[in-house]
PDB file of C-alpha atoms in Angstrom:
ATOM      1  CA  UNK A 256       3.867   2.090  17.061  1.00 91.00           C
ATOM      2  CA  UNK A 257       3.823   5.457  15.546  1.00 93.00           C
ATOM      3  CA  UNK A 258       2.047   6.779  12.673  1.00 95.00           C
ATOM      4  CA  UNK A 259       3.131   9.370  10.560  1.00 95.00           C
ATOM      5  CA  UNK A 260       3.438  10.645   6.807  1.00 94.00           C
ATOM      6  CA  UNK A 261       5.545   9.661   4.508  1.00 93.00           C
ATOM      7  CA  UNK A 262       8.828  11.640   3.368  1.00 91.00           C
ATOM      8  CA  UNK A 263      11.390  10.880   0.637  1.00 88.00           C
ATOM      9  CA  UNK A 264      14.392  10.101   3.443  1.00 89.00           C
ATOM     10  CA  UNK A 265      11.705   7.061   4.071  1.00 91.00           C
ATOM     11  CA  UNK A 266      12.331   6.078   0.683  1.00 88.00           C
ATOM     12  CA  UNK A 267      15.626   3.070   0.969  1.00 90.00           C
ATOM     13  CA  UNK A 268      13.437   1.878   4.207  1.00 93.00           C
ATOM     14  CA  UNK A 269      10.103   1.447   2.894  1.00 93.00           C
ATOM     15  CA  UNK A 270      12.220   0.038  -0.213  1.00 93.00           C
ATOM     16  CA  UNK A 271      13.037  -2.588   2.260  1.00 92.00           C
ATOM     17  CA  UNK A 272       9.880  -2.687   3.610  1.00 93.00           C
ATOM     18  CA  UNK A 273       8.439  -3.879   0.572  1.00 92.00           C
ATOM     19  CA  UNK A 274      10.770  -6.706   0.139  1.00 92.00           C
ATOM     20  CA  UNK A 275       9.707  -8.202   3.250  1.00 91.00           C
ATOM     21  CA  UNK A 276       6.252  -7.751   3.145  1.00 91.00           C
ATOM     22  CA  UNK A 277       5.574  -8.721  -0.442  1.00 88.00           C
ATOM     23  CA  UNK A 278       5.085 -12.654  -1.207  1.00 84.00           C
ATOM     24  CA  UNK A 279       8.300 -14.440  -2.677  1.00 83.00           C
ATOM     25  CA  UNK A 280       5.722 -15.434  -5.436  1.00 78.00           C
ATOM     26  CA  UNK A 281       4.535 -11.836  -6.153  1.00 81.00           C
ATOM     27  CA  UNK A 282       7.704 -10.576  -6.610  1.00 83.00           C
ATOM     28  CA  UNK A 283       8.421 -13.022  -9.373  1.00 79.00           C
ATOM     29  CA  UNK A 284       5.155 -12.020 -11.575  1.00 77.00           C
ATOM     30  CA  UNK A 285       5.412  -8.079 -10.463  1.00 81.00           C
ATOM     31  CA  UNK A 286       9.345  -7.626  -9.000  1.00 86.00           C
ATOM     32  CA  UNK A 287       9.443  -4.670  -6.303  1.00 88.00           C
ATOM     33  CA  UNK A 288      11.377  -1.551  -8.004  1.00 87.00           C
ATOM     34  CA  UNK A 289      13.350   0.648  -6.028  1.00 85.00           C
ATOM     35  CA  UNK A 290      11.796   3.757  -7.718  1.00 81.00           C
ATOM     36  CA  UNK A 291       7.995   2.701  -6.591  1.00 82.00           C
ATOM     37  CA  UNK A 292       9.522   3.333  -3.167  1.00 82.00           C
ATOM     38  CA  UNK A 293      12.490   4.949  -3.035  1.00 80.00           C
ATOM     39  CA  UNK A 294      11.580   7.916  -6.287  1.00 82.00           C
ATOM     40  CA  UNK A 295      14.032  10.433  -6.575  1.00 83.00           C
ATOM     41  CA  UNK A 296      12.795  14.301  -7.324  1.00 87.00           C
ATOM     42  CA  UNK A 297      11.958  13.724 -10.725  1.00 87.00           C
ATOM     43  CA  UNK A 298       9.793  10.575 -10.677  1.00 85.00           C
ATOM     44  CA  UNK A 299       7.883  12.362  -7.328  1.00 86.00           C
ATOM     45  CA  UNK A 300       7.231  15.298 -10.269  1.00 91.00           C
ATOM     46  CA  UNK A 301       6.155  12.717 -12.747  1.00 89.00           C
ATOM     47  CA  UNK A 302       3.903  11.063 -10.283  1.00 87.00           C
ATOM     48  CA  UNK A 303       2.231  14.753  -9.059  1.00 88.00           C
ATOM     49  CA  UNK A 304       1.625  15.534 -12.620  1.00 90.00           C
ATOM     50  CA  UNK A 305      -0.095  12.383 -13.175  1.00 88.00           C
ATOM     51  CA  UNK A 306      -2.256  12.894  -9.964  1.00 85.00           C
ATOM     52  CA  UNK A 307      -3.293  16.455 -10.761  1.00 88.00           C
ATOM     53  CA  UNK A 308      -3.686  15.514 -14.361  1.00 88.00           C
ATOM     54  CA  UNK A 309      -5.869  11.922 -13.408  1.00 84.00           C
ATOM     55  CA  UNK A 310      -7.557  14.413 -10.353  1.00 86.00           C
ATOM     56  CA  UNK A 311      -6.068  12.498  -7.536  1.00 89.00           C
ATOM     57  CA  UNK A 312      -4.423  12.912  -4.631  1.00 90.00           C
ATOM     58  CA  UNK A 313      -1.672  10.213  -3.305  1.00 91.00           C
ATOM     59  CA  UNK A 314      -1.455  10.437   0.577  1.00 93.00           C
ATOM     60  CA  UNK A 315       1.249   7.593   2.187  1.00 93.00           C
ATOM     61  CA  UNK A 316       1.489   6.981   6.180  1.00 95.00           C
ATOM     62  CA  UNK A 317       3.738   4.655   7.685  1.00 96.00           C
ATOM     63  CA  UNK A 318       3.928   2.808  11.040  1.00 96.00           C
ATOM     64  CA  UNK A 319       7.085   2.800  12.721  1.00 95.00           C
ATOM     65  CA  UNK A 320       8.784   0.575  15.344  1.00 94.00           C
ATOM     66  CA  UNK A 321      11.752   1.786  17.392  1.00 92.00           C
ATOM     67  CA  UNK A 322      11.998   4.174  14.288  1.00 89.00           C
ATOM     68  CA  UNK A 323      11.960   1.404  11.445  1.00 93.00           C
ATOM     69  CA  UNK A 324       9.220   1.551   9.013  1.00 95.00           C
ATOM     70  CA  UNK A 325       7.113  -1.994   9.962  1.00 96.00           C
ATOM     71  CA  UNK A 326       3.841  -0.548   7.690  1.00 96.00           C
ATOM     72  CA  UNK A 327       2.950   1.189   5.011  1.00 95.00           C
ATOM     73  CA  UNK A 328      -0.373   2.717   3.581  1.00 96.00           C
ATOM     74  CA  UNK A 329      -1.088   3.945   0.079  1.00 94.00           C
ATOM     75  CA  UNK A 330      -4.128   5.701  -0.169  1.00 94.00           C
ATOM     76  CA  UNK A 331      -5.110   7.230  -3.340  1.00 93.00           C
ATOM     77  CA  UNK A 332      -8.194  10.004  -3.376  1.00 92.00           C
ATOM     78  CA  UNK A 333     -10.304  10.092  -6.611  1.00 90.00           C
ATOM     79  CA  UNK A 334     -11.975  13.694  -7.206  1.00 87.00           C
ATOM     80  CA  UNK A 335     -13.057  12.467 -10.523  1.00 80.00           C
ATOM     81  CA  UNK A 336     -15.934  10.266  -9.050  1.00 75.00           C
ATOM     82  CA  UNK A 337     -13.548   7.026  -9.760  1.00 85.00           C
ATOM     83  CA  UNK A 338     -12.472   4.311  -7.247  1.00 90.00           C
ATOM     84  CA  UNK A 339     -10.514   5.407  -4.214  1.00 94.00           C
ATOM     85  CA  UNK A 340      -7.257   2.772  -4.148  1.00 93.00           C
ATOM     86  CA  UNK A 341      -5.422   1.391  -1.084  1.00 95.00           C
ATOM     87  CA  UNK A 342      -2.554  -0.345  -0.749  1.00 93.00           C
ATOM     88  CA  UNK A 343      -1.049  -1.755   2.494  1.00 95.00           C
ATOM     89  CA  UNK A 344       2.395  -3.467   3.018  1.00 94.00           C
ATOM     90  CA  UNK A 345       3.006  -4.796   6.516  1.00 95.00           C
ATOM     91  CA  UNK A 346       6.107  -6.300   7.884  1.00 95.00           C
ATOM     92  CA  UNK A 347       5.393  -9.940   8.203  1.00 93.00           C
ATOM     93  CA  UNK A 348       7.092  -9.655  12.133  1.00 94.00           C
ATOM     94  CA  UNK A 349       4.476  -7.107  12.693  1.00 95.00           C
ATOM     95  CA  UNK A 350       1.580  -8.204  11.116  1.00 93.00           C
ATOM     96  CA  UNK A 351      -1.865  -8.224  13.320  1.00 92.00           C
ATOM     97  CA  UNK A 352      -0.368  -5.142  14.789  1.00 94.00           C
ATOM     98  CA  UNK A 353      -0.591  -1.902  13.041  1.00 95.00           C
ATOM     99  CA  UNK A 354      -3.569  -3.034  10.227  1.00 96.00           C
ATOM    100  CA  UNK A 355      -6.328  -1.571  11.824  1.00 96.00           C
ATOM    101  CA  UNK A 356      -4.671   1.827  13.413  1.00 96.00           C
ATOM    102  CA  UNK A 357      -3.707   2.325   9.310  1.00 96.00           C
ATOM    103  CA  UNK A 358      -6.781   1.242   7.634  1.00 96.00           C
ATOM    104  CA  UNK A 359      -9.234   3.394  10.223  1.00 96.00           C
ATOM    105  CA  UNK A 360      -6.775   6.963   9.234  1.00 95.00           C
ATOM    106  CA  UNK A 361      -6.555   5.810   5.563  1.00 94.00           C
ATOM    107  CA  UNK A 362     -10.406   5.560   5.446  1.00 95.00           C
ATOM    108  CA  UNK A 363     -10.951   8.682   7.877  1.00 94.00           C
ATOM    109  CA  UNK A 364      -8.970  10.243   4.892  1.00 92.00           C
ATOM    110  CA  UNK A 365     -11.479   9.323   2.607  1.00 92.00           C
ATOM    111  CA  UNK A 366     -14.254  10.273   4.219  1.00 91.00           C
ATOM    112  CA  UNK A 367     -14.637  13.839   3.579  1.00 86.00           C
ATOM    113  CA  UNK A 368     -14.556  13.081  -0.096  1.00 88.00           C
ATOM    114  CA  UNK A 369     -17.593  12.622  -2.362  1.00 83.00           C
ATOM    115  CA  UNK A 370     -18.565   8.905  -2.117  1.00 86.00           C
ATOM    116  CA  UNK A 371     -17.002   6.224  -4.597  1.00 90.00           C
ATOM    117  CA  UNK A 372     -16.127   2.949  -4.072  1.00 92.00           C
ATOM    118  CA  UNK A 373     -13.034   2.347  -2.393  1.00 94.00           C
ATOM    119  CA  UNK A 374     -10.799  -0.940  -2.859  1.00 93.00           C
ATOM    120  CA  UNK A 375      -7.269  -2.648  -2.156  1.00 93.00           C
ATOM    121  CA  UNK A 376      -5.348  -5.664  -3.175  1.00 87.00           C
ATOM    122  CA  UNK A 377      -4.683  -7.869  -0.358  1.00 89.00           C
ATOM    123  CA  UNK A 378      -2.217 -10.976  -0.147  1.00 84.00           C
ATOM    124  CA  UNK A 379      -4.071 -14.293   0.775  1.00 83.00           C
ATOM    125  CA  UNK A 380      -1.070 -14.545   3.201  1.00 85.00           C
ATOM    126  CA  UNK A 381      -2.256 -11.268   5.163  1.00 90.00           C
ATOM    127  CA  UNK A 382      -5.468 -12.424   7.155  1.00 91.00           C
ATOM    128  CA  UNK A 383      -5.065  -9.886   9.470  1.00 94.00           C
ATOM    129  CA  UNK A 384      -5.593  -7.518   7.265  1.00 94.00           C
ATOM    130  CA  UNK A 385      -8.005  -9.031   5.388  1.00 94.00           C
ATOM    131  CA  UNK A 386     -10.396  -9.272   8.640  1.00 95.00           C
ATOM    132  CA  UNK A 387     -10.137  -5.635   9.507  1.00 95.00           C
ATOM    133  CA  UNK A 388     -11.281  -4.588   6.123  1.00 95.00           C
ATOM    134  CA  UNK A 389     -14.089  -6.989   6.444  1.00 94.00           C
ATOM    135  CA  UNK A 390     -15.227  -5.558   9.427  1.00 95.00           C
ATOM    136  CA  UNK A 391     -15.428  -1.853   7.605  1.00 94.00           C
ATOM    137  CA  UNK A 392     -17.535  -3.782   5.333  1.00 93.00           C
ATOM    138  CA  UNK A 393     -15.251  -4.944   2.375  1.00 94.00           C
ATOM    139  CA  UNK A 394     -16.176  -7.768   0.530  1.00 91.00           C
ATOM    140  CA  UNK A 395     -13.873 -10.358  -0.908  1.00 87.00           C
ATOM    141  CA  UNK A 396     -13.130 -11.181  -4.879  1.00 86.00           C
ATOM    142  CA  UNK A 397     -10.229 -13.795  -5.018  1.00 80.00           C
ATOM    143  CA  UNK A 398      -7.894 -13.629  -8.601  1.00 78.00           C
ATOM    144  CA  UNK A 399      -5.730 -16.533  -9.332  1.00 70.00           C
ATOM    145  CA  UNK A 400      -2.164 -14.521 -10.649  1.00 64.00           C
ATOM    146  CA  UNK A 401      -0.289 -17.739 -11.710  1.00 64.00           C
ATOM    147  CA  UNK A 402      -0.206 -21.617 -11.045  1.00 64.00           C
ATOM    148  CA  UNK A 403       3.168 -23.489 -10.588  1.00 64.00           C
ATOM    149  CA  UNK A 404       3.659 -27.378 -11.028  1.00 66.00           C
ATOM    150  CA  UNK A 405       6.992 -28.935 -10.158  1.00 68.00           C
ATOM    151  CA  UNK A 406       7.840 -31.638 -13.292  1.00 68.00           C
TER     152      UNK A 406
END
């Protein structure tokens, strides 16, 4: 695996990414939008305006296989004294793999920033990555998004 930032061209395969790696289920209550992945030049302006304007600082690296991006992690830098944000999407082929290579740069990121709490939204279906953020000390608070009953 190789690590590496982000760049627009990335956009149509992190798109796909995405797809993949978030929950059938998830994807029904929040549906994954091209533009969250794949932004063209004027939604990338939009979203650096609203990071200079909210203080922050949006870094994405992605793990690639033969090439193909397999991971991908968010990490979003508060100067404000807020809550830094994660997010990590992880090809469910690869999964176990590249969690902890991405979490230990996204939090290295961090660290030379002021302290604030730092959190991210985990799947239940992602216990891989749910163990190496326990071991860096997260703790757990489980939301219930939806129940389903077959009649």
């Amino acid at each position: 695996y190789r690590i590496r930032p982000w760049r627009p061209a990335d956009g149509e395969a992190v798109y796909q990414l995405a797809q993949r790696a978030v929950p059938e289920v998830q994807q029904w209550l929040r549906p994954v939008r091209r533009e969250a992945y794949a932004p063209g030049p004027g939604s990338r302006l939009i979203a650096w305006l609203g990071d200079r304007l909210a203080q922050r600082r949006t870094y994405r690296l992605l793990a690639l296989n033969e090439g193909r991006p397999v991971a991908l992690l968010q990490v979003q830098a508060s100067f404000r004294g807020r809550e830094h944000r994660l997010a990590l999407l992880v090809d469910p082929e690869h999964a176990g793999q590249v969690e902890a290579a991405l979490a230990a740069r996204g939090l290295h990121m961090l660290a030379a920033l002021p302290p604030a709490p730092v959190g991210i939204m985990l799947y239940a279906d992602q216990p891989a990555a749910i163990k190496v953020f326990r071991g860096y000390g997260f703790r757990e608070e489980r939301t219930l998004l939806t129940l389903k009953r077959e009649l």
